[in-house]
Tab-separated table of N, CA and C in Angstrom:
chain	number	residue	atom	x	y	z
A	1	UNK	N	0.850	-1.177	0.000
A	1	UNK	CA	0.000	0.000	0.000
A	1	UNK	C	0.891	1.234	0.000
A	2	UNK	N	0.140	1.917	-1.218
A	2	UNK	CA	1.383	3.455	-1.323
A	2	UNK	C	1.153	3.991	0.074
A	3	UNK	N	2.494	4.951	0.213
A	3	UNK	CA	2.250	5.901	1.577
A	3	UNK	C	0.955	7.146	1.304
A	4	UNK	N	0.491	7.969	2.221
A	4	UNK	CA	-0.542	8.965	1.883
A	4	UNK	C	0.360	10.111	2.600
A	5	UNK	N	0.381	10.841	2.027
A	5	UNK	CA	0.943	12.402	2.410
A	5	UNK	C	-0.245	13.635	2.082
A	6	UNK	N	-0.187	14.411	3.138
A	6	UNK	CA	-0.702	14.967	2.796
A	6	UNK	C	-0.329	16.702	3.559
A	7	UNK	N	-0.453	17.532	1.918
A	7	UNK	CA	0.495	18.527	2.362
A	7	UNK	C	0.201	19.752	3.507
A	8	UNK	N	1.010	20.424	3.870
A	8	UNK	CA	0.823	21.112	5.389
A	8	UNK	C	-0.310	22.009	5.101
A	9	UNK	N	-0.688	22.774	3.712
A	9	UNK	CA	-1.755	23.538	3.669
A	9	UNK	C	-2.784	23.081	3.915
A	10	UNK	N	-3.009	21.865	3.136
A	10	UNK	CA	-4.246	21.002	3.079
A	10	UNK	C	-4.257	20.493	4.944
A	11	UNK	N	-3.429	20.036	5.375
A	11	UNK	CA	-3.245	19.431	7.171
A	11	UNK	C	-4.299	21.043	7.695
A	12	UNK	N	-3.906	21.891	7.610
A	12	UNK	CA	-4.383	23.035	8.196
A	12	UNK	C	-5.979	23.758	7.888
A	13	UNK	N	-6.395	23.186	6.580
A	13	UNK	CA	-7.902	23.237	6.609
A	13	UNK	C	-8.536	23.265	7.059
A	14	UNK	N	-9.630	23.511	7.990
A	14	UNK	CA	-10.768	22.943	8.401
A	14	UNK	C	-11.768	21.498	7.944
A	15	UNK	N	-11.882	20.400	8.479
A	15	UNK	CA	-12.281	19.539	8.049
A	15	UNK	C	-13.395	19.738	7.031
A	16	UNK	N	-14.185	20.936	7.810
A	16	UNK	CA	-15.717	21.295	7.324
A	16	UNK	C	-15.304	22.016	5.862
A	17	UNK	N	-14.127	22.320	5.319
A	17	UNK	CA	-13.879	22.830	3.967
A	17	UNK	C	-13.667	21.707	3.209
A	18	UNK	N	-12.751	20.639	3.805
A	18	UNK	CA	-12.381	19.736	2.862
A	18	UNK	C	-14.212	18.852	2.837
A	19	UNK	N	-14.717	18.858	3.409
A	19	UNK	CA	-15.925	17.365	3.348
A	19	UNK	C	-16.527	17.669	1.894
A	20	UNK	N	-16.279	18.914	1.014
A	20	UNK	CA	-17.047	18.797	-0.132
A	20	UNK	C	-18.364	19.709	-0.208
A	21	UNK	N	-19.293	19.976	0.272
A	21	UNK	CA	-20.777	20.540	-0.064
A	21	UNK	C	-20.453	20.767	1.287
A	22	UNK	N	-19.784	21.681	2.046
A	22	UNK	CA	-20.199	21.586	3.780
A	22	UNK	C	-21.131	21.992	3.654
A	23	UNK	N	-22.296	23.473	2.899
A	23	UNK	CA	-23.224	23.817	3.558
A	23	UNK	C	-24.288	22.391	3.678
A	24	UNK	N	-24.208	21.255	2.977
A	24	UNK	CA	-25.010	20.341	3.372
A	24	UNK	C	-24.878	19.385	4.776
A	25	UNK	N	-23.839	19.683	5.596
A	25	UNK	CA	-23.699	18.936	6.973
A	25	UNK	C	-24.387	19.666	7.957
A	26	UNK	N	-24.672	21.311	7.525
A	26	UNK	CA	-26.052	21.516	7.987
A	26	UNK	C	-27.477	21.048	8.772
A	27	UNK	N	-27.311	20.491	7.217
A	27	UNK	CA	-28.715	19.859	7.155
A	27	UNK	C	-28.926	18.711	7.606
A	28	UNK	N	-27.922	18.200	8.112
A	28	UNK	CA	-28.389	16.456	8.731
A	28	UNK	C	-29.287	16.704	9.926
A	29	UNK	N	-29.805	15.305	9.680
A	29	UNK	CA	-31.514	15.504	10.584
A	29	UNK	C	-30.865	14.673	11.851
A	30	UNK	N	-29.340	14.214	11.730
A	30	UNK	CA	-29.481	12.940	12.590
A	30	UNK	C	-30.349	12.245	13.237
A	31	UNK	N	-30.962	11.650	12.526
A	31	UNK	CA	-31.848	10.386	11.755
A	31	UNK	C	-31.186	9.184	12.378
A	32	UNK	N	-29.670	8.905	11.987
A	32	UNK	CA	-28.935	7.928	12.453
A	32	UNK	C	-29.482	6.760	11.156
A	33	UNK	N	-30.166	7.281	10.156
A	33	UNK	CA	-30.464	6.317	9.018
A	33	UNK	C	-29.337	5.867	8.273
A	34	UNK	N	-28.103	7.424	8.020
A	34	UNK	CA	-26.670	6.467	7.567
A	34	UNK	C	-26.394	5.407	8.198
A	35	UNK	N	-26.710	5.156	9.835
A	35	UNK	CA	-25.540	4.567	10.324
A	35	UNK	C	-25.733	2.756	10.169
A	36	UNK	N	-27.553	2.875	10.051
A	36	UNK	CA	-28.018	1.824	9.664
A	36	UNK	C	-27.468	0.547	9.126
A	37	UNK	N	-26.931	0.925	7.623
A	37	UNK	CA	-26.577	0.311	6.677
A	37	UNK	C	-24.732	0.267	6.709
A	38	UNK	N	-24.196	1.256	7.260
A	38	UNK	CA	-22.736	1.211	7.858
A	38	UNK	C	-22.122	-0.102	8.516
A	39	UNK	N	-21.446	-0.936	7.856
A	39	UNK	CA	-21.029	-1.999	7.910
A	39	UNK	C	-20.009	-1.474	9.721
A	40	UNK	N	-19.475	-0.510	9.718
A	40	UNK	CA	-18.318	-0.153	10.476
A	40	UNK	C	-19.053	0.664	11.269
A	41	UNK	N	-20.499	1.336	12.070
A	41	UNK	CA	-21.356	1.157	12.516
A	41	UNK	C	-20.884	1.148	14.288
A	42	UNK	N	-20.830	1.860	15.098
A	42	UNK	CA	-20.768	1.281	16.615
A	42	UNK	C	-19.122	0.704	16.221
A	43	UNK	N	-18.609	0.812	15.634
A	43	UNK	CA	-16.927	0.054	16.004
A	43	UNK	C	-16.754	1.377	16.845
A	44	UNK	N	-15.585	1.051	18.345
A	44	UNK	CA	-15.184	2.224	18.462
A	44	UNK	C	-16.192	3.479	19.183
A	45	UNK	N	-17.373	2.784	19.190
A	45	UNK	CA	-18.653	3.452	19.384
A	45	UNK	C	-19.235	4.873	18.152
A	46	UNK	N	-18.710	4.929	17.088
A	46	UNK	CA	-18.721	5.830	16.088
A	46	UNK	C	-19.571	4.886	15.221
A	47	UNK	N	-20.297	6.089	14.669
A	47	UNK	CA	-20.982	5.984	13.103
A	47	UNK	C	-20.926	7.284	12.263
A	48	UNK	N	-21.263	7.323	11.185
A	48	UNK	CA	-21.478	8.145	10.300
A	48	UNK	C	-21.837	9.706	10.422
A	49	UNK	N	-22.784	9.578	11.173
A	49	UNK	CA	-23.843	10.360	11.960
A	49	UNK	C	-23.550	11.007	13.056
A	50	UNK	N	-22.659	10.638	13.946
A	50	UNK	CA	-21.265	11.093	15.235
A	50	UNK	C	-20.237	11.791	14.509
A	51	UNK	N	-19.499	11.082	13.032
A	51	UNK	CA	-18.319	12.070	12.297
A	51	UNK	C	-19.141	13.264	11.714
A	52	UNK	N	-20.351	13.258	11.328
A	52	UNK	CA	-20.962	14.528	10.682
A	52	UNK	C	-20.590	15.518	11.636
A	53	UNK	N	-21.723	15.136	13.232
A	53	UNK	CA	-21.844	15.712	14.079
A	53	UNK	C	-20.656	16.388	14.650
A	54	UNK	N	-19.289	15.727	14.822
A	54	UNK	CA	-17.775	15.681	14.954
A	54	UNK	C	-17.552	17.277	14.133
A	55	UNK	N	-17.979	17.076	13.214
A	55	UNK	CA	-16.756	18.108	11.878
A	55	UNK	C	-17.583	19.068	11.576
A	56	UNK	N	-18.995	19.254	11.977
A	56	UNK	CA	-20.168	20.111	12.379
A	56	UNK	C	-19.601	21.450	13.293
A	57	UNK	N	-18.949	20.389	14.478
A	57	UNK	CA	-18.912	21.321	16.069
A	57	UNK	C	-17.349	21.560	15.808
A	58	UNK	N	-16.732	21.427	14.522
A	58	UNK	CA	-15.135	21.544	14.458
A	58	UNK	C	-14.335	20.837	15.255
A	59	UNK	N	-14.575	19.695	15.395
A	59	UNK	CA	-13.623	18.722	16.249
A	59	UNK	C	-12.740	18.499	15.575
A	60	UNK	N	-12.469	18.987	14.479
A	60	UNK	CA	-11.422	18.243	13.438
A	60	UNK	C	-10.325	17.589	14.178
A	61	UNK	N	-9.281	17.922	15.603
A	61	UNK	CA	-8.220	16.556	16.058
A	61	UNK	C	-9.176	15.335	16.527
A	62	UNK	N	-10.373	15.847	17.148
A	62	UNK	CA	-10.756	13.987	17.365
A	62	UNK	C	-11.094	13.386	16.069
A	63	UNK	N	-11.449	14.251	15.185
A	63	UNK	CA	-12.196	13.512	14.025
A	63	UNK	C	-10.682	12.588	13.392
A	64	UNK	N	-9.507	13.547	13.370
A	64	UNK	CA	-8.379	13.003	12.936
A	64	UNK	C	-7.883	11.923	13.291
A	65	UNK	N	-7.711	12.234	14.751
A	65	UNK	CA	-7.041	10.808	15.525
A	65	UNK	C	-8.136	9.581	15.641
A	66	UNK	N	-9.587	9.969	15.467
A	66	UNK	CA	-10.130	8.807	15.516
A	66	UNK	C	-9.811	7.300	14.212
A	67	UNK	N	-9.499	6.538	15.510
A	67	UNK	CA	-9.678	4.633	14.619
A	67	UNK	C	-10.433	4.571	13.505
A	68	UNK	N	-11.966	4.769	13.677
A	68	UNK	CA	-13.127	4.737	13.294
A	68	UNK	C	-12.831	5.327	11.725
A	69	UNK	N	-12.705	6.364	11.549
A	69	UNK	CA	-12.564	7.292	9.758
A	69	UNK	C	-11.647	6.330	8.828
A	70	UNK	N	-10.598	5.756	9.816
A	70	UNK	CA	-9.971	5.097	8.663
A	70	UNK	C	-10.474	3.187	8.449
A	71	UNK	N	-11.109	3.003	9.443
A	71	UNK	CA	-11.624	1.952	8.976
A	71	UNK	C	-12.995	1.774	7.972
A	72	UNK	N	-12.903	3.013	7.752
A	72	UNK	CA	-14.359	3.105	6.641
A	72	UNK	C	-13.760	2.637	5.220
A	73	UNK	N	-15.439	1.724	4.570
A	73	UNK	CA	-14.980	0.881	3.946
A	73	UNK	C	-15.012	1.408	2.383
A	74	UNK	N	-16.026	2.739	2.796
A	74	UNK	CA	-16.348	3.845	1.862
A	74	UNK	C	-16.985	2.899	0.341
A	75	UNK	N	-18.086	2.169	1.011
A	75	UNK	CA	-18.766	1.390	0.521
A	75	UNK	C	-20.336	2.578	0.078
A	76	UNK	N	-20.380	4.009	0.682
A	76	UNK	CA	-21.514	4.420	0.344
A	76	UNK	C	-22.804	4.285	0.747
A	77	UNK	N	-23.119	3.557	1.721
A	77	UNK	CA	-24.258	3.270	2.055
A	77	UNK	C	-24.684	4.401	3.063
A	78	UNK	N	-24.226	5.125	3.953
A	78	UNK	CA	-24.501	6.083	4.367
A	78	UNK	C	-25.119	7.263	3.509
A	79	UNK	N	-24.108	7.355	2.051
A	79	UNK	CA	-24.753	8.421	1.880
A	79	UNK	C	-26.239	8.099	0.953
A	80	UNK	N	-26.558	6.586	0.531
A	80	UNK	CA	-27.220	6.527	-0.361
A	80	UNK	C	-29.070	6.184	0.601
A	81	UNK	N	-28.158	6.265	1.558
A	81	UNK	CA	-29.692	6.273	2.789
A	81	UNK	C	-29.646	7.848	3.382
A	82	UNK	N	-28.928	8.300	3.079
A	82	UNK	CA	-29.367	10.055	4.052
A	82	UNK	C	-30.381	10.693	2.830
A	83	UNK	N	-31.507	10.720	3.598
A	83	UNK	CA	-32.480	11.165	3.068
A	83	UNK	C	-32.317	12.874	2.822
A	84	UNK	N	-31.559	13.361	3.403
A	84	UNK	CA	-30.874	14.636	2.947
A	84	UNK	C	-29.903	14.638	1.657
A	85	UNK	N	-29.357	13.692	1.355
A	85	UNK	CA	-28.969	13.684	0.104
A	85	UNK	C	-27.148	14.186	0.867
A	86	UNK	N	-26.574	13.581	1.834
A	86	UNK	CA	-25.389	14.470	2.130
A	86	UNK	C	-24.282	13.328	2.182
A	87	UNK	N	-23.527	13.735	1.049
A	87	UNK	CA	-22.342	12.828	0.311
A	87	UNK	C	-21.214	12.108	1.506
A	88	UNK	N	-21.245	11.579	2.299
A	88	UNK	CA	-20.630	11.175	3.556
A	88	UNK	C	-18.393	10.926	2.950
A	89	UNK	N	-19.259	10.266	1.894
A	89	UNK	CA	-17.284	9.993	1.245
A	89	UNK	C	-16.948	11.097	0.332
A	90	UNK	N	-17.436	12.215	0.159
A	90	UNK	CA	-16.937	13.524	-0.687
A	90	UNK	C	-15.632	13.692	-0.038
Protein backbone atom coordinates (compact mmCIF):
# COMPACT_ATOMS: atom_id res chain seq x y z
CA UNK A 1 0.00 0.00 0.00
CA UNK A 2 1.38 3.46 -1.32
CA UNK A 3 2.25 5.90 1.58
CA UNK A 4 -0.54 8.96 1.88
CA UNK A 5 0.94 12.40 2.41
CA UNK A 6 -0.70 14.97 2.80
CA UNK A 7 0.49 18.53 2.36
CA UNK A 8 0.82 21.11 5.39
CA UNK A 9 -1.75 23.54 3.67
CA UNK A 10 -4.25 21.00 3.08
CA UNK A 11 -3.24 19.43 7.17
CA UNK A 12 -4.38 23.03 8.20
CA UNK A 13 -7.90 23.24 6.61
CA UNK A 14 -10.77 22.94 8.40
CA UNK A 15 -12.28 19.54 8.05
CA UNK A 16 -15.72 21.29 7.32
CA UNK A 17 -13.88 22.83 3.97
CA UNK A 18 -12.38 19.74 2.86
CA UNK A 19 -15.93 17.37 3.35
CA UNK A 20 -17.05 18.80 -0.13
CA UNK A 21 -20.78 20.54 -0.06
CA UNK A 22 -20.20 21.59 3.78
CA UNK A 23 -23.22 23.82 3.56
CA UNK A 24 -25.01 20.34 3.37
CA UNK A 25 -23.70 18.94 6.97
CA UNK A 26 -26.05 21.52 7.99
CA UNK A 27 -28.72 19.86 7.15
CA UNK A 28 -28.39 16.46 8.73
CA UNK A 29 -31.51 15.50 10.58
CA UNK A 30 -29.48 12.94 12.59
CA UNK A 31 -31.85 10.39 11.76
CA UNK A 32 -28.93 7.93 12.45
CA UNK A 33 -30.46 6.32 9.02
CA UNK A 34 -26.67 6.47 7.57
CA UNK A 35 -25.54 4.57 10.32
CA UNK A 36 -28.02 1.82 9.66
CA UNK A 37 -26.58 0.31 6.68
CA UNK A 38 -22.74 1.21 7.86
CA UNK A 39 -21.03 -2.00 7.91
CA UNK A 40 -18.32 -0.15 10.48
CA UNK A 41 -21.36 1.16 12.52
CA UNK A 42 -20.77 1.28 16.62
CA UNK A 43 -16.93 0.05 16.00
CA UNK A 44 -15.18 2.22 18.46
CA UNK A 45 -18.65 3.45 19.38
CA UNK A 46 -18.72 5.83 16.09
CA UNK A 47 -20.98 5.98 13.10
CA UNK A 48 -21.48 8.15 10.30
CA UNK A 49 -23.84 10.36 11.96
CA UNK A 50 -21.27 11.09 15.23
CA UNK A 51 -18.32 12.07 12.30
CA UNK A 52 -20.96 14.53 10.68
CA UNK A 53 -21.84 15.71 14.08
CA UNK A 54 -17.78 15.68 14.95
CA UNK A 55 -16.76 18.11 11.88
CA UNK A 56 -20.17 20.11 12.38
CA UNK A 57 -18.91 21.32 16.07
CA UNK A 58 -15.13 21.54 14.46
CA UNK A 59 -13.62 18.72 16.25
CA UNK A 60 -11.42 18.24 13.44
CA UNK A 61 -8.22 16.56 16.06
CA UNK A 62 -10.76 13.99 17.37
CA UNK A 63 -12.20 13.51 14.02
CA UNK A 64 -8.38 13.00 12.94
CA UNK A 65 -7.04 10.81 15.52
CA UNK A 66 -10.13 8.81 15.52
CA UNK A 67 -9.68 4.63 14.62
CA UNK A 68 -13.13 4.74 13.29
CA UNK A 69 -12.56 7.29 9.76
CA UNK A 70 -9.97 5.10 8.66
CA UNK A 71 -11.62 1.95 8.98
CA UNK A 72 -14.36 3.11 6.64
CA UNK A 73 -14.98 0.88 3.95
CA UNK A 74 -16.35 3.84 1.86
CA UNK A 75 -18.77 1.39 0.52
CA UNK A 76 -21.51 4.42 0.34
CA UNK A 77 -24.26 3.27 2.05
CA UNK A 78 -24.50 6.08 4.37
CA UNK A 79 -24.75 8.42 1.88
CA UNK A 80 -27.22 6.53 -0.36
CA UNK A 81 -29.69 6.27 2.79
CA UNK A 82 -29.37 10.06 4.05
CA UNK A 83 -32.48 11.16 3.07
CA UNK A 84 -30.87 14.64 2.95
CA UNK A 85 -28.97 13.68 0.10
CA UNK A 86 -25.39 14.47 2.13
CA UNK A 87 -22.34 12.83 0.31
CA UNK A 88 -20.63 11.17 3.56
CA UNK A 89 -17.28 9.99 1.24
CA UNK A 90 -16.94 13.52 -0.69
Amino acid sequence: MGKIVVSKEKAKTPLREIAGDASKLDQCLTCGTCAGGCPVADWEGMDPRKLIRMIHYGLDEEVIKSNWIWQCTNCQRCTWACPMGINFGA
